[in-house]
Tab-separated table of C-alpha atoms and ligand atoms in Angstrom:
chain	number	residue	atom	x	y	z
I	1	MET	CA	223.415	46.844	297.560
I	2	LYS	CA	223.092	49.028	294.508
I	3	LYS	CA	219.628	50.319	293.605
I	4	TYR	CA	218.093	50.907	290.194
I	5	LEU	CA	214.694	52.223	289.261
I	6	VAL	CA	212.366	52.695	286.345
I	7	ILE	CA	210.097	55.730	286.686
I	8	GLY	CA	206.945	56.435	284.709
I	9	ASN	CA	203.195	56.901	284.976
I	10	PRO	CA	201.601	54.395	284.660
I	11	ILE	CA	204.364	51.959	285.519
I	12	GLU	CA	202.731	48.689	286.597
I	13	HIS	CA	203.058	47.242	283.060
I	14	SER	CA	206.843	47.725	282.944
I	15	LEU	CA	208.900	44.572	282.518
I	16	SER	CA	212.219	46.356	283.118
I	17	PRO	CA	212.546	45.086	286.725
I	18	LYS	CA	212.029	41.502	285.588
I	19	LEU	CA	214.719	41.768	282.932
I	20	HIS	CA	217.335	43.683	284.929
I	21	ASN	CA	216.863	41.538	288.060
I	22	HIS	CA	217.274	38.418	285.890
I	23	TRP	CA	220.552	39.762	284.530
I	24	PHE	CA	221.732	40.683	288.080
I	25	GLU	CA	221.247	37.081	289.097
I	26	LYS	CA	222.955	35.691	285.989
I	27	ASN	CA	225.954	38.004	286.414
I	28	ASN	CA	226.249	37.790	290.223
I	29	ILE	CA	225.624	41.485	290.664
I	30	ASN	CA	224.471	42.535	294.104
I	31	ALA	CA	221.756	44.984	293.130
I	32	ILE	CA	218.011	45.445	293.001
I	33	TYR	CA	215.845	47.065	290.317
I	34	ASN	CA	212.383	48.409	291.176
I	35	LYS	CA	209.638	50.330	289.442
I	36	LYS	CA	208.128	53.519	290.784
I	37	GLN	CA	205.092	55.440	289.650
I	38	ILE	CA	205.803	59.139	290.013
I	39	ASN	CA	204.434	62.549	289.122
I	40	GLU	CA	206.455	65.208	287.353
I	41	ILE	CA	206.922	67.061	290.631
I	42	ASP	CA	208.870	64.056	292.022
I	43	ILE	CA	211.584	64.060	289.339
I	44	LYS	CA	213.753	66.593	291.188
I	45	ASP	CA	213.901	64.488	294.369
I	46	ILE	CA	214.652	61.302	292.476
I	47	ILE	CA	217.566	62.932	290.687
I	48	SER	CA	218.804	64.176	294.098
I	49	GLU	CA	218.744	60.590	295.318
I	50	LEU	CA	220.938	59.625	292.373
I	51	ARG	CA	223.306	62.492	293.186
I	52	ASN	CA	223.543	61.266	296.789
I	53	ASP	CA	224.159	57.667	295.681
I	54	LYS	CA	220.911	56.418	297.206
I	55	ILE	CA	220.001	55.299	293.693
I	56	ASN	CA	222.621	54.176	291.182
I	57	GLY	CA	220.743	54.346	287.900
I	58	ILE	CA	217.334	55.294	286.541
I	59	ASN	CA	215.367	54.275	283.491
I	60	VAL	CA	212.713	56.717	282.371
I	61	THR	CA	209.538	55.828	280.539
I	62	VAL	CA	206.314	57.498	279.402
I	63	PRO	CA	205.590	60.364	279.979
I	64	PHE	CA	208.854	61.701	281.489
I	65	LYS	CA	211.468	61.077	278.781
I	66	GLN	CA	211.439	64.741	277.848
I	67	SER	CA	210.452	66.386	281.116
I	68	ILE	CA	213.477	64.883	282.914
I	69	ILE	CA	215.910	66.769	280.653
I	70	PRO	CA	216.178	70.016	282.699
I	71	PHE	CA	217.099	67.985	285.805
I	72	VAL	CA	220.227	66.281	284.436
I	73	ASP	CA	223.621	67.993	284.099
I	74	GLU	CA	224.530	66.703	280.673
I	75	LEU	CA	222.921	64.935	277.758
I	76	SER	CA	224.621	62.400	275.536
I	77	ALA	CA	224.604	63.234	271.824
I	78	GLU	CA	221.828	60.667	271.270
I	79	ALA	CA	219.638	62.050	274.061
I	80	ASN	CA	220.208	65.570	272.820
I	81	ASN	CA	219.322	64.706	269.223
I	82	ALA	CA	216.134	62.921	270.254
I	83	GLN	CA	215.401	65.318	273.129
I	84	SER	CA	214.517	62.142	274.964
I	85	VAL	CA	216.193	60.434	277.933
I	86	ASN	CA	215.526	56.853	278.980
I	87	THR	CA	218.703	56.112	280.964
I	88	VAL	CA	220.229	58.217	283.734
I	89	TYR	CA	223.518	57.663	285.562
I	90	LYS	CA	226.137	59.497	287.596
I	91	GLU	CA	229.748	59.741	286.576
I	92	ASN	CA	232.468	62.078	287.933
I	93	ASN	CA	229.837	63.724	290.122
I	94	LYS	CA	227.701	64.634	287.132
I	95	VAL	CA	224.260	63.331	286.253
I	96	PHE	CA	224.042	62.190	282.646
I	97	GLY	CA	220.933	61.628	280.560
I	98	HIS	CA	221.341	59.094	277.788
I	99	ASN	CA	219.080	57.486	275.196
I	100	THR	CA	219.224	53.773	274.409
I	101	ASP	CA	215.890	53.658	272.521
I	102	ILE	CA	217.571	54.752	269.285
I	103	SER	CA	220.093	51.920	269.285
I	104	GLY	CA	217.431	49.581	270.715
I	105	PHE	CA	215.270	50.099	267.647
I	106	GLU	CA	218.236	49.884	265.283
I	107	LEU	CA	219.456	46.603	266.789
I	108	ALA	CA	215.943	45.159	266.633
I	109	MET	CA	215.754	45.942	262.910
I	110	ARG	CA	219.221	44.548	262.248
I	111	GLY	CA	218.336	41.430	264.250
I	112	LYS	CA	215.336	40.918	262.008
I	113	SER	CA	217.560	41.400	258.943
I	114	TYR	CA	215.142	44.022	257.692
I	115	ASP	CA	217.001	46.530	255.540
I	116	ILE	CA	215.583	50.005	256.116
I	117	LYS	CA	217.745	51.484	253.371
I	118	GLY	CA	215.642	53.073	250.637
I	119	LYS	CA	212.343	52.199	252.312
I	120	LYS	CA	209.248	54.351	252.772
I	121	ILE	CA	208.227	54.284	256.402
I	122	PHE	CA	204.856	55.346	257.775
I	123	ILE	CA	204.734	56.144	261.493
I	124	LEU	CA	201.505	56.328	263.482
I	125	GLY	CA	201.804	58.444	266.632
I	126	ALA	CA	203.925	61.315	267.902
I	127	GLY	CA	204.604	60.294	271.509
I	128	GLY	CA	207.796	60.092	273.536
I	129	VAL	CA	209.512	57.264	271.659
I	130	VAL	CA	208.940	58.644	268.147
I	131	PRO	CA	211.973	60.992	267.864
I	132	SER	CA	214.232	58.039	268.774
I	133	ILE	CA	212.644	55.860	266.100
I	134	ILE	CA	212.961	58.622	263.497
I	135	LEU	CA	216.660	59.085	264.312
I	136	ALA	CA	217.299	55.336	264.016
I	137	LEU	CA	215.399	55.169	260.701
I	138	LYS	CA	217.366	58.077	259.294
I	139	LYS	CA	220.631	56.535	260.444
I	140	MET	CA	219.700	53.297	258.671
I	141	GLY	CA	219.012	55.147	255.441
I	142	ALA	CA	215.215	55.309	255.187
I	143	ASN	CA	214.194	56.961	251.936
I	144	LYS	CA	211.130	58.729	253.300
I	145	ILE	CA	209.389	59.023	256.643
I	146	ILE	CA	205.729	59.926	256.743
I	147	LEU	CA	203.940	60.499	260.038
I	148	SER	CA	200.363	60.761	261.169
I	149	ASN	CA	199.042	61.608	264.600
I	150	ARG	CA	195.513	62.070	265.920
I	151	THR	CA	196.545	65.463	267.282
I	152	LYS	CA	198.122	66.994	264.202
I	153	LYS	CA	199.802	69.776	266.180
I	154	LYS	CA	202.070	67.243	267.849
I	155	ALA	CA	203.079	65.853	264.464
I	156	GLU	CA	203.857	69.331	263.233
I	157	GLN	CA	205.951	69.930	266.325
I	158	LEU	CA	208.146	66.992	265.274
I	159	LYS	CA	208.595	68.540	261.868
I	160	LYS	CA	210.398	71.431	263.553
I	161	THR	CA	213.159	68.985	264.499
I	162	PHE	CA	212.924	66.714	261.464
I	163	SER	CA	212.236	69.032	258.551
I	164	ASP	CA	212.072	66.303	255.882
I	165	LEU	CA	209.265	64.522	257.731
I	166	GLU	CA	206.014	64.381	255.765
I	167	ILE	CA	202.841	64.804	257.808
I	168	VAL	CA	199.485	63.374	256.759
I	169	ASP	CA	196.087	63.721	258.421
I	170	TRP	CA	194.976	61.026	260.858
I	171	GLY	CA	193.027	58.493	258.812
I	172	VAL	CA	195.008	59.049	255.597
I	173	THR	CA	197.190	56.139	254.473
I	174	PRO	CA	200.072	56.902	252.104
I	175	GLU	CA	202.170	54.361	250.155
I	176	PHE	CA	204.704	52.622	252.410
I	177	ASN	CA	206.998	49.608	252.783
I	178	MET	CA	206.920	49.566	256.563
I	179	ILE	CA	204.339	50.891	259.013
I	180	ILE	CA	205.091	51.517	262.683
I	181	ASN	CA	202.480	51.770	265.392
I	182	ALA	CA	203.923	54.121	267.969
I	183	THR	CA	200.569	55.052	269.489
I	184	SER	CA	199.258	53.499	272.662
I	185	LEU	CA	196.411	51.957	270.657
I	186	GLY	CA	196.737	48.220	271.172
I	187	LEU	CA	197.702	48.265	274.840
I	188	ASN	CA	194.107	47.188	275.420
I	189	LYS	CA	193.368	43.978	273.545
I	190	GLU	CA	190.231	45.399	271.933
I	191	ASP	CA	191.923	48.597	270.623
I	192	GLU	CA	191.796	48.848	266.876
I	193	ILE	CA	193.697	50.977	264.384
I	194	LYS	CA	191.469	51.704	261.436
I	195	LEU	CA	193.314	50.788	258.254
I	196	ASP	CA	192.340	49.082	255.017
I	197	TYR	CA	194.278	45.928	255.952
I	198	ALA	CA	192.938	43.957	253.004
I	199	GLY	CA	193.918	46.643	250.533
I	200	LEU	CA	197.370	47.381	252.002
I	201	GLY	CA	199.154	44.041	251.911
I	202	PRO	CA	200.853	41.813	251.216
I	203	ASN	CA	204.615	41.800	251.821
I	204	LYS	CA	204.920	44.889	253.954
I	205	LEU	CA	206.425	45.079	257.430
I	206	PHE	CA	204.039	45.964	260.235
I	207	TYR	CA	205.913	46.937	263.382
I	208	ASP	CA	204.282	47.588	266.728
I	209	VAL	CA	206.257	49.259	269.511
I	210	ILE	CA	203.856	47.517	271.909
I	211	TYR	CA	205.033	44.084	273.127
I	212	ASN	CA	202.445	43.432	275.797
I	213	PRO	CA	200.035	42.158	274.500
I	214	LYS	CA	202.328	40.147	272.246
I	215	GLU	CA	200.098	40.462	269.235
I	216	THR	CA	197.937	43.564	268.909
I	217	LYS	CA	195.024	43.610	266.464
I	218	PHE	CA	197.239	45.759	264.246
I	219	LEU	CA	199.710	42.863	263.956
I	220	SER	CA	197.223	40.001	263.755
I	221	LYS	CA	195.272	41.700	260.961
I	222	ALA	CA	198.479	42.511	259.078
I	223	LYS	CA	199.524	38.867	259.330
I	224	GLN	CA	196.126	37.728	258.117
I	225	PHE	CA	196.706	39.655	254.885
I	226	GLY	CA	200.186	38.309	254.176
I	227	ASN	CA	202.472	40.845	255.796
I	228	GLN	CA	205.544	40.431	257.983
I	229	THR	CA	205.067	41.507	261.593
I	230	GLU	CA	207.255	42.356	264.558
I	231	ASN	CA	206.393	43.586	268.032
I	232	GLY	CA	208.463	45.851	270.276
I	233	LYS	CA	209.953	43.122	272.435
I	234	MET	CA	213.442	43.040	270.934
I	235	MET	CA	213.642	46.841	270.941
I	236	PHE	CA	212.730	46.744	274.611
I	237	ILE	CA	215.357	44.071	275.348
I	238	TYR	CA	218.082	45.893	273.427
I	239	GLN	CA	217.431	49.254	275.087
I	240	ALA	CA	217.627	47.514	278.476
I	241	HIS	CA	220.785	45.673	277.392
I	242	GLN	CA	222.490	48.959	276.511
I	243	ALA	CA	221.469	50.562	279.816
I	244	PHE	CA	222.687	47.517	281.754
I	245	THR	CA	226.047	47.500	279.954
I	246	LEU	CA	226.500	51.205	280.615
I	247	TRP	CA	225.700	50.925	284.331
I	248	HIS	CA	227.499	47.695	285.188
I	249	LYS	CA	230.227	47.452	282.531
I	250	VAL	CA	229.010	43.916	281.983
I	251	MET	CA	227.329	42.747	278.802
I	252	PRO	CA	224.456	40.448	279.770
I	253	LYS	CA	223.329	37.608	277.539
I	254	ILE	CA	220.293	37.884	275.308
I	255	ASP	CA	219.348	34.240	274.925
I	256	GLU	CA	216.182	32.162	274.645
I	257	GLU	CA	215.720	32.325	278.420
I	258	THR	CA	215.869	36.138	278.384
I	259	ILE	CA	213.420	36.393	275.520
I	260	LYS	CA	210.987	33.885	277.079
I	261	LEU	CA	211.109	35.742	280.360
I	262	LEU	CA	209.045	38.527	278.828
I	263	ASP	CA	206.318	36.331	277.315
P	301	ATR	P1	203.062	60.827	275.281
P	301	ATR	O1	202.269	61.503	274.195
P	301	ATR	O2	202.761	61.337	276.668
P	301	ATR	O3	204.538	60.725	274.996
P	301	ATR	P2	202.761	58.152	274.410
P	301	ATR	O4	202.091	56.974	275.044
P	301	ATR	O5	204.178	58.064	274.061
P	301	ATR	O6	202.495	59.364	275.374
P	301	ATR	O7	201.960	58.602	273.109
P	301	ATR	C1	200.685	58.249	272.908
P	301	ATR	C2	200.425	58.312	271.399
P	301	ATR	O8	199.288	57.513	271.124
P	301	ATR	C3	200.138	59.693	270.898
P	301	ATR	O9	200.613	59.815	269.585
P	301	ATR	C4	198.610	59.713	270.943
P	301	ATR	O10	197.991	60.622	270.062
P	301	ATR	P3	197.646	62.115	270.546
P	301	ATR	O11	198.922	62.894	270.389
P	301	ATR	O12	196.578	62.563	269.632
P	301	ATR	O13	197.192	62.013	271.977
P	301	ATR	C5	198.298	58.312	270.496
P	301	ATR	N1	196.973	57.863	270.894
P	301	ATR	C6	196.561	57.518	272.131
P	301	ATR	N2	195.272	57.137	272.134
P	301	ATR	C7	194.841	57.269	270.842
P	301	ATR	C8	193.602	57.040	270.169
P	301	ATR	N3	192.512	56.599	270.842
P	301	ATR	N4	193.529	57.268	268.844
P	301	ATR	C9	194.601	57.706	268.168
P	301	ATR	N5	195.813	57.940	268.737
P	301	ATR	C10	195.931	57.726	270.052
């Protein structure tokens, strides 16, 4: 039986096993997908297990998307551009690091029929998933990307890769068409992102990378003041879909049942 794994820390919240195991069943694939909480020191051994075919594929989540890079043999163009790996596999005796977050975000936006072209986008946060989101936004023709992070140094670090990024202090709100919460604020139900929600709306798109809880305060407040909202669920499903297709050469279905599974 083939074995797949998502690694991260923390990992208990991950819904990847639920989704991949569902698709195994639907596609009669004899495999199992588990989650494993690890420390950075464990990455080397896990990659060795992949090399020795004890594991057949790995998804990587916070906070190892970058720190796994030195342990793989080759990066895909996407992973290299984002300096972020979320999918690992072995082919022709080489370990490859790939990134399906970029296309995951792009497909989620296209699925929502939201046209990024010409839009001003304001990103909150500078964590692991942000370079992937920036690359997808640029690919879709965003006019301007502005970013703010509590620790400004991390935002400025991103500017080294994306020189046209505009950085604003944490607490400053520029003009925007779409705002993206890419911080971990909202994972706890009571977390709040301080914004002038009443003054900002209406008719903007508020996007939260978080999908569990389904509706963060950031999204419920935005809705209250007449804005469109979207959580990170479809991005999550699409990134998993791309990893699954890559590993199994089978394209699983994304239907109502799949989407409900993650509620
Ligand atoms: P990592 O930084 O390890 O990749 P992440 O979950 O992807 O982890 O990123 C967490 C993001 O949420 C960061 O942008 C973090 O800001 P800092 O860089 O200042 O740590 C942000 N974040 C977490 N808690 C926050 C809080 N209480 N207020 C504001 N931002 C917060």
